[in-house]
Short mmCIF file of C-alpha atoms and ligand atoms in Angstrom, two decimals:
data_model
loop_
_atom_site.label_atom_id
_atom_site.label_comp_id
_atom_site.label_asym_id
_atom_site.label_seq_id
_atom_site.Cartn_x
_atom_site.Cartn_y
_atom_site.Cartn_z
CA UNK H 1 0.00 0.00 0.00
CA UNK H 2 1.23 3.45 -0.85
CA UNK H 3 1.73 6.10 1.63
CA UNK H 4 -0.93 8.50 0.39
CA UNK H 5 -3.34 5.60 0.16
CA UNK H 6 -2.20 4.67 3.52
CA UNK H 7 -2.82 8.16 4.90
CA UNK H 8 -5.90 8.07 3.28
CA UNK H 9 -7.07 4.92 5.11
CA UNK H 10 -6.28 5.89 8.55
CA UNK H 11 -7.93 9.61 7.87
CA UNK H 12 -11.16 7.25 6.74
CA UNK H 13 -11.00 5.43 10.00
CA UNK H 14 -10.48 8.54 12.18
CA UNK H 15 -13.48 9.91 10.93
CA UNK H 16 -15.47 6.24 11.18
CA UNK H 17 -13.97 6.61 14.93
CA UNK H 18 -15.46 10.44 15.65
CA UNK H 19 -18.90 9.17 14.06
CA UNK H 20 -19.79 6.03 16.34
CA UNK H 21 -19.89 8.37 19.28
CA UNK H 22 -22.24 11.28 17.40
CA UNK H 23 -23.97 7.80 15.98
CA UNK H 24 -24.91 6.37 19.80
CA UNK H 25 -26.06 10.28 20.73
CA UNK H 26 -28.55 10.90 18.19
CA UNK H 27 -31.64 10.25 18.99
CA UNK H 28 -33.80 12.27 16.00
CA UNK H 29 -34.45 9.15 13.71
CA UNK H 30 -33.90 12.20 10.50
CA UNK H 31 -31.04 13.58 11.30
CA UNK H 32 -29.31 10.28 12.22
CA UNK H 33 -30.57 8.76 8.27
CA UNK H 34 -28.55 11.82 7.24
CA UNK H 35 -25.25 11.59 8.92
CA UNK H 36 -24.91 7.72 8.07
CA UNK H 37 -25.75 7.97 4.42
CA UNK H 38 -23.31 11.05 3.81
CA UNK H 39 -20.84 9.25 5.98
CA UNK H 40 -21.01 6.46 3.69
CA UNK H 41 -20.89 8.18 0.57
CA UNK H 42 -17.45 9.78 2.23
CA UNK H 43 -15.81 6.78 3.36
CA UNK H 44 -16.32 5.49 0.56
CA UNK H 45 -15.52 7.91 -2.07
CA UNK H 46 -18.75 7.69 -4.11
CA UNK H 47 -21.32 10.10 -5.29
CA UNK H 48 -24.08 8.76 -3.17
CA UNK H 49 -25.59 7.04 -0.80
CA UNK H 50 -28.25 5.24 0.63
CA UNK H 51 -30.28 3.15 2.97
CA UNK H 52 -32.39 0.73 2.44
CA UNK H 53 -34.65 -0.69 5.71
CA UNK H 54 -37.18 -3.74 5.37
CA UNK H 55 -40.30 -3.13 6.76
CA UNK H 56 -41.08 -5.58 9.62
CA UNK H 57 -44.54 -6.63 8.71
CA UNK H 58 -44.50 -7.03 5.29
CA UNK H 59 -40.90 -7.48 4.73
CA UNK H 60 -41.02 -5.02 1.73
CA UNK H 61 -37.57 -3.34 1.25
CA UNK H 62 -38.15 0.04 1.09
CA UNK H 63 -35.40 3.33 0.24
CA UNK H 64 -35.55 5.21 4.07
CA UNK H 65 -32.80 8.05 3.33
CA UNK H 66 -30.54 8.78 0.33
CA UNK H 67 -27.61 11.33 0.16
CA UNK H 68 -27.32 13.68 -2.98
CA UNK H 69 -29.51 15.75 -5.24
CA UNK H 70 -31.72 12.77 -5.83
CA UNK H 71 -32.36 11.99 -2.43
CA UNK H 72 -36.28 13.41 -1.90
CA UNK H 73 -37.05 10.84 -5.18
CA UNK H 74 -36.02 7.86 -4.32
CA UNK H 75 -37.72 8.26 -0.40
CA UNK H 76 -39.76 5.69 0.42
CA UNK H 77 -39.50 3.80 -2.77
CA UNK H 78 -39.94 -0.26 -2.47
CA UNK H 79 -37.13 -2.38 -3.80
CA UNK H 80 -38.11 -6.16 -5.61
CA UNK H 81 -36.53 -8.68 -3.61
CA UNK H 82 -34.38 -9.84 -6.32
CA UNK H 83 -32.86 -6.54 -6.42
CA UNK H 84 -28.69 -6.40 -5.11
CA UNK H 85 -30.16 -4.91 -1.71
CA UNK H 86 -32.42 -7.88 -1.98
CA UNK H 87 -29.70 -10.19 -2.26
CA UNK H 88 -27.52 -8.31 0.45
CA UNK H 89 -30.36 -8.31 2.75
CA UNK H 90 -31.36 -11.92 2.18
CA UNK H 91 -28.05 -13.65 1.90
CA UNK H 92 -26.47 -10.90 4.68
CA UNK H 93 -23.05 -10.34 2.57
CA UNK H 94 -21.58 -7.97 1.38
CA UNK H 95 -21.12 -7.40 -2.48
CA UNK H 96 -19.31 -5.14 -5.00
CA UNK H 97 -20.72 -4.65 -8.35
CA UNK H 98 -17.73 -2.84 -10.70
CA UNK H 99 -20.28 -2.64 -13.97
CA UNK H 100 -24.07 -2.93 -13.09
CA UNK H 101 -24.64 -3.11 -16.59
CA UNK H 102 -23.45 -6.34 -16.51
CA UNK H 103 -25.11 -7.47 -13.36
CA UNK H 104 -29.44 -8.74 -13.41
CA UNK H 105 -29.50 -8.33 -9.93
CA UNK H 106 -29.13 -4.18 -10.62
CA UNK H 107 -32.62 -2.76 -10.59
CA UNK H 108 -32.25 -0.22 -13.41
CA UNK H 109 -35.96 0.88 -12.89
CA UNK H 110 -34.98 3.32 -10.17
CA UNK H 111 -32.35 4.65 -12.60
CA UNK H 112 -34.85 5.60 -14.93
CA UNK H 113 -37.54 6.94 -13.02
CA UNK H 114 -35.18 9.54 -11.18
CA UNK H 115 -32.81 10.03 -14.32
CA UNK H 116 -29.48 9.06 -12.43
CA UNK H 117 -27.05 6.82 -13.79
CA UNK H 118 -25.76 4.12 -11.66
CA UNK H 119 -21.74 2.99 -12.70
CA UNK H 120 -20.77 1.10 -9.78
CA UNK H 121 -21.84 -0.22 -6.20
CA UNK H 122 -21.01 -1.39 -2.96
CA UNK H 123 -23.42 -3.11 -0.92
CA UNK H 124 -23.07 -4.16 2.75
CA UNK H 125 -25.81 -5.56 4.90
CA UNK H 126 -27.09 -3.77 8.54
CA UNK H 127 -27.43 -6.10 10.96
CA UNK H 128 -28.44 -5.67 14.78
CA UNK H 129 -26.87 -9.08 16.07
CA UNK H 130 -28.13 -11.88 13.74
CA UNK H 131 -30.98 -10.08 12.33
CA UNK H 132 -30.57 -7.88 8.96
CA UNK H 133 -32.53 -5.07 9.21
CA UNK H 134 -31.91 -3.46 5.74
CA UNK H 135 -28.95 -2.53 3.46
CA UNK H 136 -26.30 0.39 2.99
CA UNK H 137 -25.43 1.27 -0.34
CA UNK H 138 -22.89 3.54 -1.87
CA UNK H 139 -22.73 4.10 -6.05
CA UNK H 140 -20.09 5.65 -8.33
CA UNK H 141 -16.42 5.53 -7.10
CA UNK H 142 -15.49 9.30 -7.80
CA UNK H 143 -12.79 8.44 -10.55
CA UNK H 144 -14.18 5.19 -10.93
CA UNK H 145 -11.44 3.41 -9.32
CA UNK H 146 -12.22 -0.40 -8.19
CA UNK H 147 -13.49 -0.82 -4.73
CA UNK H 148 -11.56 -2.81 -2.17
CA UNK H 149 -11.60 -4.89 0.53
CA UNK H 150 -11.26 -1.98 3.09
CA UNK H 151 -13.91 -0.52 1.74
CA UNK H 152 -15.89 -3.56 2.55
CA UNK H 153 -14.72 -3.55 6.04
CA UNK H 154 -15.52 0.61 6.54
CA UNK H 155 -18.73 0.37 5.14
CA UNK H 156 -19.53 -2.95 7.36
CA UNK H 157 -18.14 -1.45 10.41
CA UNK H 158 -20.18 1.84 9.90
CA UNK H 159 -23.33 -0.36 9.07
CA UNK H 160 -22.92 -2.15 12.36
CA UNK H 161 -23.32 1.45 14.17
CA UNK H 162 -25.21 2.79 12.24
CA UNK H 163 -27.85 -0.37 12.41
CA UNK H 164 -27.56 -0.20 16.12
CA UNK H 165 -28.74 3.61 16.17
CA UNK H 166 -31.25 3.38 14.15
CA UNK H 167 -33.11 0.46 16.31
CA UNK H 168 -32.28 3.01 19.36
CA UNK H 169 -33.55 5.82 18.19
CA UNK H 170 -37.08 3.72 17.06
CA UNK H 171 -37.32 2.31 20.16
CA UNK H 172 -36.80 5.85 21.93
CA UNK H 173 -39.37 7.14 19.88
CA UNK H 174 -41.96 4.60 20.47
CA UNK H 175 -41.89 4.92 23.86
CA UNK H 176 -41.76 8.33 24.14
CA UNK H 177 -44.91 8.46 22.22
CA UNK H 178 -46.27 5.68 24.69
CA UNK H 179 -45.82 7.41 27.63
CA UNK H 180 -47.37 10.47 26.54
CA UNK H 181 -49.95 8.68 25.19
CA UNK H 182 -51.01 7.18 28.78
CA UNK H 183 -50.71 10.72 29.96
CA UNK H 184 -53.46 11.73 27.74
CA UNK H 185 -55.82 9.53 27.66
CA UNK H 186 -55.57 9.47 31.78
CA UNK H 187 -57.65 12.76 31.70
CA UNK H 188 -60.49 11.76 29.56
CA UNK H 189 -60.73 8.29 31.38
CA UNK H 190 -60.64 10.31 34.90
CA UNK H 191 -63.62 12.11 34.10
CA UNK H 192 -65.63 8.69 32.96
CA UNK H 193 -64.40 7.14 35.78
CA UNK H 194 -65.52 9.89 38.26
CA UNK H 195 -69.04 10.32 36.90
CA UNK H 196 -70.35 6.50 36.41
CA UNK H 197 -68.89 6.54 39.82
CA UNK H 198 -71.21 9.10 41.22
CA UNK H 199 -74.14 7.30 38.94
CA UNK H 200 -73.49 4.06 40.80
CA UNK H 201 -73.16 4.87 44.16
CA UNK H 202 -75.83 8.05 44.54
CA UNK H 203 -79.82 8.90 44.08
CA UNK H 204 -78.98 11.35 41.58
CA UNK H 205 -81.74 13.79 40.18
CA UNK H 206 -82.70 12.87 36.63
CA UNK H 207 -81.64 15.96 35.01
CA UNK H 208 -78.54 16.03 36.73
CA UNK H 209 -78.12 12.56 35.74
CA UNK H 210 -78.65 13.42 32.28
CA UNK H 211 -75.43 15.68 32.25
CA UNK H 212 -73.38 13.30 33.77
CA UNK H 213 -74.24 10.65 31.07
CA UNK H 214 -73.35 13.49 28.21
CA UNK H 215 -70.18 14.10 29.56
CA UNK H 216 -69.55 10.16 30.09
CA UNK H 217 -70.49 9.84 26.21
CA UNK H 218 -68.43 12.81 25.30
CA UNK H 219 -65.27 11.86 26.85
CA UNK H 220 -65.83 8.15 25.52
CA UNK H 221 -65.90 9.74 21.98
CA UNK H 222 -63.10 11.91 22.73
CA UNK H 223 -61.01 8.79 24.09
CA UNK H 224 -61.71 7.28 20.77
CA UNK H 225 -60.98 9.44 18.33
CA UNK H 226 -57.73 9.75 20.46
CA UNK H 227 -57.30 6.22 20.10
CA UNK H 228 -57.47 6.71 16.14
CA UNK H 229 -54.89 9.56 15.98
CA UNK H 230 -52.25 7.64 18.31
CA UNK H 231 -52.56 4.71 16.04
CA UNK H 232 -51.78 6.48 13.01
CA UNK H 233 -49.27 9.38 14.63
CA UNK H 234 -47.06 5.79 16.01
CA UNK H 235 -47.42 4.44 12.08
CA UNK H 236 -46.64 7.57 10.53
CA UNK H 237 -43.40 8.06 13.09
CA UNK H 238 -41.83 4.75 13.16
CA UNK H 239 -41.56 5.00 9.44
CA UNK H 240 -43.02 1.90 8.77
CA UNK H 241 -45.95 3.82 6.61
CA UNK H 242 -44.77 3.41 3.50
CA UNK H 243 -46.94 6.17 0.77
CA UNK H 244 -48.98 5.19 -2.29
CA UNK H 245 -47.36 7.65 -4.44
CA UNK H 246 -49.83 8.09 -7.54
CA UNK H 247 -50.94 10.68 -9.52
CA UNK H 248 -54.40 12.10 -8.03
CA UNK H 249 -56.64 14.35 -9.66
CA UNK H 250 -57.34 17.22 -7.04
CA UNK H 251 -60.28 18.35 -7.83
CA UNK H 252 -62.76 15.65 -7.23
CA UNK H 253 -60.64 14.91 -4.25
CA UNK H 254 -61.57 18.75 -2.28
CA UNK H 255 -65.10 18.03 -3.86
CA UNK H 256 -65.65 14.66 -1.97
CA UNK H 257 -64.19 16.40 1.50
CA UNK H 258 -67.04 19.16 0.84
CA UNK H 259 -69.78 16.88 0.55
CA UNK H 260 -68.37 15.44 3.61
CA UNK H 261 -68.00 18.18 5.60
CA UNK H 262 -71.02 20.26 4.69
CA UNK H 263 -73.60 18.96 7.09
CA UNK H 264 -71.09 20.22 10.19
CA UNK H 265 -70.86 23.65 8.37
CA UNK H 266 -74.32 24.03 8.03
CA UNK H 267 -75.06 23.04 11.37
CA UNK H 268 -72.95 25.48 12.52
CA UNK H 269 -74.49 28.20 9.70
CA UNK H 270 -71.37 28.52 7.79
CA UNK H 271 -70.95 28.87 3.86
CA UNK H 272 -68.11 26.36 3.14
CA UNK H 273 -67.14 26.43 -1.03
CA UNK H 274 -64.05 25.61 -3.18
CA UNK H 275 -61.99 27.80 -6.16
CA UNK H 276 -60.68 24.83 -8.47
CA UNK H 277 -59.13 25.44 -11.58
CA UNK H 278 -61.35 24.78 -14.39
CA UNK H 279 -59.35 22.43 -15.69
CA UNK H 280 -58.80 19.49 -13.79
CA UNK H 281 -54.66 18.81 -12.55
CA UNK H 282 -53.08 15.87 -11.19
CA UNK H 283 -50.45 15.65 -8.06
CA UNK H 284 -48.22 13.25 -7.09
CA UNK H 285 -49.30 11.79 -3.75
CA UNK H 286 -51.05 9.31 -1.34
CA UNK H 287 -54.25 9.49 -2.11
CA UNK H 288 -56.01 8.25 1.14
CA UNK H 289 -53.46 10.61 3.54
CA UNK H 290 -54.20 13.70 1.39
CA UNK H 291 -57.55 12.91 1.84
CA UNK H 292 -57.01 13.01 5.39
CA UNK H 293 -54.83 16.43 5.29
CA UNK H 294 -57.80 17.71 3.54
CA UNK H 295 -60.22 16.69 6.02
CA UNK H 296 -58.29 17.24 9.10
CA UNK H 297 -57.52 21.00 7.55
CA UNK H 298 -61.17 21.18 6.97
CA UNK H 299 -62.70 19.90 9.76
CA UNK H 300 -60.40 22.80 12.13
CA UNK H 301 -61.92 25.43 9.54
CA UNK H 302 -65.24 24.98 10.52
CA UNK H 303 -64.22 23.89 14.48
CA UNK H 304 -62.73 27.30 14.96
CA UNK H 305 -64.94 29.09 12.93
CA UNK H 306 -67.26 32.71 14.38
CA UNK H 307 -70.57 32.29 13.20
CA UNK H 308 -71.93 33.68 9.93
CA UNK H 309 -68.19 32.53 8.95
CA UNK H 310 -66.79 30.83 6.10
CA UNK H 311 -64.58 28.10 4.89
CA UNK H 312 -62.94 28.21 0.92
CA UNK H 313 -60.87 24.99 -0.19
CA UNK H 314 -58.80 26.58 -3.16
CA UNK H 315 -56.38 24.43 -5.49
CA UNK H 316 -54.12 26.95 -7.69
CA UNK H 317 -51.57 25.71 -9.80
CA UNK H 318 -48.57 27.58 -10.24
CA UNK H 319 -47.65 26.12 -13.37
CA UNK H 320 -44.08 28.17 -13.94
CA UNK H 321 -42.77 25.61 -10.90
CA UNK H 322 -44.68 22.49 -11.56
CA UNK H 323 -46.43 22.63 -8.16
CA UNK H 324 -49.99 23.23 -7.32
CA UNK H 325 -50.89 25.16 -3.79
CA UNK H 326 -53.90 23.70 -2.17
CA UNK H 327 -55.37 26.00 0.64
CA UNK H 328 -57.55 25.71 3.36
CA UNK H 329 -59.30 29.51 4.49
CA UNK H 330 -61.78 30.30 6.89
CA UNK H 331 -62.49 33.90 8.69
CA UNK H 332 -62.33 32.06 11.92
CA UNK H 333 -61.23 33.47 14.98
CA UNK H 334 -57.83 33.17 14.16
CA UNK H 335 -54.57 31.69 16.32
CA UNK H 336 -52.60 34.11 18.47
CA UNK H 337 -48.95 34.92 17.46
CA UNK H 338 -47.57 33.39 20.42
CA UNK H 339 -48.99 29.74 19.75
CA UNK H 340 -48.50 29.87 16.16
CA UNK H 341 -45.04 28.42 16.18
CA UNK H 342 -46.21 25.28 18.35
CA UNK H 343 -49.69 24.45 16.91
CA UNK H 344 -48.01 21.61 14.82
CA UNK H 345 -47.03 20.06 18.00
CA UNK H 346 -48.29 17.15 19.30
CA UNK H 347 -51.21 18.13 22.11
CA UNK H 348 -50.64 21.62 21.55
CA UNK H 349 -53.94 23.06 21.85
CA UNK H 350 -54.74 26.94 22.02
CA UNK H 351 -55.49 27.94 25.52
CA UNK H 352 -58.75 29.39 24.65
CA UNK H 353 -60.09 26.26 22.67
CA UNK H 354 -59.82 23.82 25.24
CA UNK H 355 -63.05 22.40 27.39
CA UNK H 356 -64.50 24.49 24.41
CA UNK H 357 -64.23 22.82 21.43
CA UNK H 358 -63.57 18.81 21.50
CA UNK H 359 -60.01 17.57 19.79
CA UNK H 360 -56.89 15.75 20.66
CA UNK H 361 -54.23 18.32 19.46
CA UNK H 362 -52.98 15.77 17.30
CA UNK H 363 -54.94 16.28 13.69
CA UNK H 364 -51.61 19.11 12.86
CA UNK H 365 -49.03 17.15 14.22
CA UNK H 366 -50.85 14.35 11.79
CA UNK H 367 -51.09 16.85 8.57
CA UNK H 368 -47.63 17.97 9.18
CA UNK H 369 -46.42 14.29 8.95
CA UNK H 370 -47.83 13.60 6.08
CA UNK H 371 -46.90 16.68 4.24
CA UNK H 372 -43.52 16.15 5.52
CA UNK H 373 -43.23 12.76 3.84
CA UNK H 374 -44.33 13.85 0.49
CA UNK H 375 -41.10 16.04 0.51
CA UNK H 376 -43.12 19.63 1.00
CA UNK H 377 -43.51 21.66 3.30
CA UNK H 378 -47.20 22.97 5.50
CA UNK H 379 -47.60 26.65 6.35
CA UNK H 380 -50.07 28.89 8.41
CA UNK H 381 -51.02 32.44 8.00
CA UNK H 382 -53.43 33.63 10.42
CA UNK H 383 -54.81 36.67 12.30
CA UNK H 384 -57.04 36.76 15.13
CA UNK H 385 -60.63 37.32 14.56
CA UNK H 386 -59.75 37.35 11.17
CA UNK H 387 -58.99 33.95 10.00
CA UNK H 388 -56.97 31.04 9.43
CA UNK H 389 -55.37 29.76 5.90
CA UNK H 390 -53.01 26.55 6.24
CA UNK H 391 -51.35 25.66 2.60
CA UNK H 392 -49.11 23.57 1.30
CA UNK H 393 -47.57 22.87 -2.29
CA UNK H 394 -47.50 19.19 -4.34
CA UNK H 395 -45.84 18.19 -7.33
CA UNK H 396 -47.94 18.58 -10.67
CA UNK H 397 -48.29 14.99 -12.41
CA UNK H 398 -46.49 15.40 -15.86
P1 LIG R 401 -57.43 19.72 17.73
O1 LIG R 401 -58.28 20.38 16.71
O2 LIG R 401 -57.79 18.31 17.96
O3 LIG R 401 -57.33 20.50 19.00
P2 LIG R 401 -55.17 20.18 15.96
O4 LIG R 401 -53.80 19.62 16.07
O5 LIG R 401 -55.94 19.90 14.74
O6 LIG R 401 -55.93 19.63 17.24
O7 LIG R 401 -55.10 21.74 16.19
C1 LIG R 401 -54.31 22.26 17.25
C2 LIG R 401 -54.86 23.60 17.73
O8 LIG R 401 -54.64 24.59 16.73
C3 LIG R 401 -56.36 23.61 17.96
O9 LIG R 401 -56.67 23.16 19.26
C4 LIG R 401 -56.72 25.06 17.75
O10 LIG R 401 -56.48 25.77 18.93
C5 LIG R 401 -55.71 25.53 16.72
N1 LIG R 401 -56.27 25.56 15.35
C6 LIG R 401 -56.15 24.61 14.41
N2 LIG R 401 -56.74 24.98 13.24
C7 LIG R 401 -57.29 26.20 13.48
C8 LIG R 401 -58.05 27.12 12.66
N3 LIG R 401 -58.38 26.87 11.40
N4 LIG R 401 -58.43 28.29 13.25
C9 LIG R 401 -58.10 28.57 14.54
N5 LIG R 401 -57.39 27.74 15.33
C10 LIG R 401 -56.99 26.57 14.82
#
């Protein structure tokens, strides 16, 4: 071995050295996907990067994080089995592919979908003690020089870490989200609790009884729909939801979430319409979890509404960028600047609002997810007692 490749080696493992202890640290799932995949495509002098995870239940390999300019594409795309992740993942060995033309197991589809042009790769599998949970992958030797054997061993010895983290950091979250979970569902169950308590044990006065059965059946509801938005908020975070990405036409999409939602404007005496364009466009997206964006957007509208108020679903494209902006507006009362920056939290509820109006303070922190994982981005413009408008941007269908 030459000296400069020498000093080359021992600067790769200095920096494989630094990152196990920023690896065992981090505990934010996202930011940890990052640091691995660009340490990768580093220590192994390629042009990317990326991992691949299997998803326990239906043991679908799936992209979870990519380095480079090609990274938001190839998010969340499934792999075939008999793809060379496949094979890594199945056989757990490692394996170097110098010309992927020449090689079946290469699965050229991804190639062409995201116009990137795969040379070379190196494979390793991640393992957490016996059990592979998905694949690291670096393409494209800068200079297109062979890989080695050490590269082998720095991208297995990364992979190990980096494996371990990522099962950390997914257990961390899950029971993070338990625990507050328990927290807030202890409230609504206190309440039931209390007052079938008092229905059991006292002569009660029927009209007084009456009350305490509406609040029982509130709270039940409330506990349920709680129930619901756990369920999905724990899907949507352990990144095991894996979207349908399709092209959806819009249109009949914020028409169907109208006739939905109409009978709770009305009941409430609000005008609730739509500004579509007139001719019909296409996104790229999950159909069922826009749908639910949508709704949950929606369904706040006319919750925090003022009466004689008014809620407008508008779908603009802005055709220069290839994006369409769907926004939701009402001339509700409106969110104070001071808990505007944490209404996408989870629980977060305006002071004001609660014991007022029933919800979970989870429907935002459930659009934001979503929006988040179809690579854009949710915003909120609001005044009080003027209104609300929450938009976000898609990507037009060609
Ligand atoms: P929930 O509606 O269950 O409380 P969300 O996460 O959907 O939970 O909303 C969080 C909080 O943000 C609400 O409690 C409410 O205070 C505020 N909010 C959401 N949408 C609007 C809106 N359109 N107008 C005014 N306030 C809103």
């Amino acid at each position: 071995m030459s000296q400069a490749s020498l000093e080359d080696q021992l600067e790769r493992y200095r920096r494989l050295l630094s990152l196990s202890q920023v690896l065992t640290s981090t505990l934010d799932l996202f930011a940890l996907l990052d640091l691995i995949v660009n340490a990768a495509r580093d220590l192994t002098h390629t042009e990317a990067a990326s991992i691949l995870l299997l998803d326990a239940k239906t043991g679908q390999l799936y992209f979870e994080a990519a380095s480079g300019s090609k990274s938001e594409e190839v998010k969340r795309e499934a792999v075939p089995a008999d793809s060379v992740a496949g094979w890594v993942v199945r056989e757990g060995q490692p394996l170097i592919i110098a010309d992927v033309s020449r090689d079946t197991r290469f699965f050229a589809q991804m190639d062409e979908r995201i116009g990137f042009h795969t040379r070379s790769l190196i494979a390793v599998p991640m393992k957490v003690k016996d059990r592979v949970i998905g694949a690291l992958e670096a393409v494209n030797r800068v200079g297109d020089t062979p890989f080695s054997i050490e590269d082998i061993e720095m991208l297995t010895t990364l992979s190990a870490q980096a494996a371990v983290a990522i099962e950390n950091a997914r257990l961390f979250h899950q029971s993070d989200l338990i625990s507050e979970m328990v927290h807030e569902l202890r409230s609504p169950l206190t309440s039931i609790v209390a007052y079938s308590e008092l229905l059991v044990n006292r002569p009660i006065e029927p009209d007084m009884a009456h009350g305490f059965i509406e609040t029982i059946y509130q709270e039940a509801i409330r506990l349920s729909s709680m129930t619901n938005d756990f369920l999905e908020l724990s899907r949507l975070q352990s990144g095991r939801v894996r979207l349908q990405m399709i092209a959806v036409d819009i249109n009949p999409l914020v028409d169907d979430v109208i006739t939905l939602l109409k009978p709770q404007a009305d009941e409430r005496g609000l005008q609730i319409g739509s500004r579509l364009p007139a001719q019909g466009v296409q996104v790229i997206g999950d159909r069922d979890r826009l749908r639910q964006v949508i709704v949950n957007l929606t369904s706040n509208a006319i919750k925090y509404n003022r009466p004689g108020g008014s809620v407008s679903l508008e779908v603009e494209p802005l055709a220069e960028l290839g994006h369409v902006r769907i926004s939701v507006r009402d001339t509700g009362k409106g969110i104070p600047a001071k808990d505007l920056p944490h209404i996408f939290e989870k629980f977060y509820r305006v002071a004001d609002t609660e014991g007022t109006v029933p919800g979970t303070g989870l429907g935002l922190k459930i659009v934001k997810q979503i929006i988040d994982a179809h690579g854009s981005h949710i915003t909120v413009d609001s005044e009080v007692n003027v209104g609300t408008t929450f938009s976000f941007t898609l990507k037009m269908a060609q």
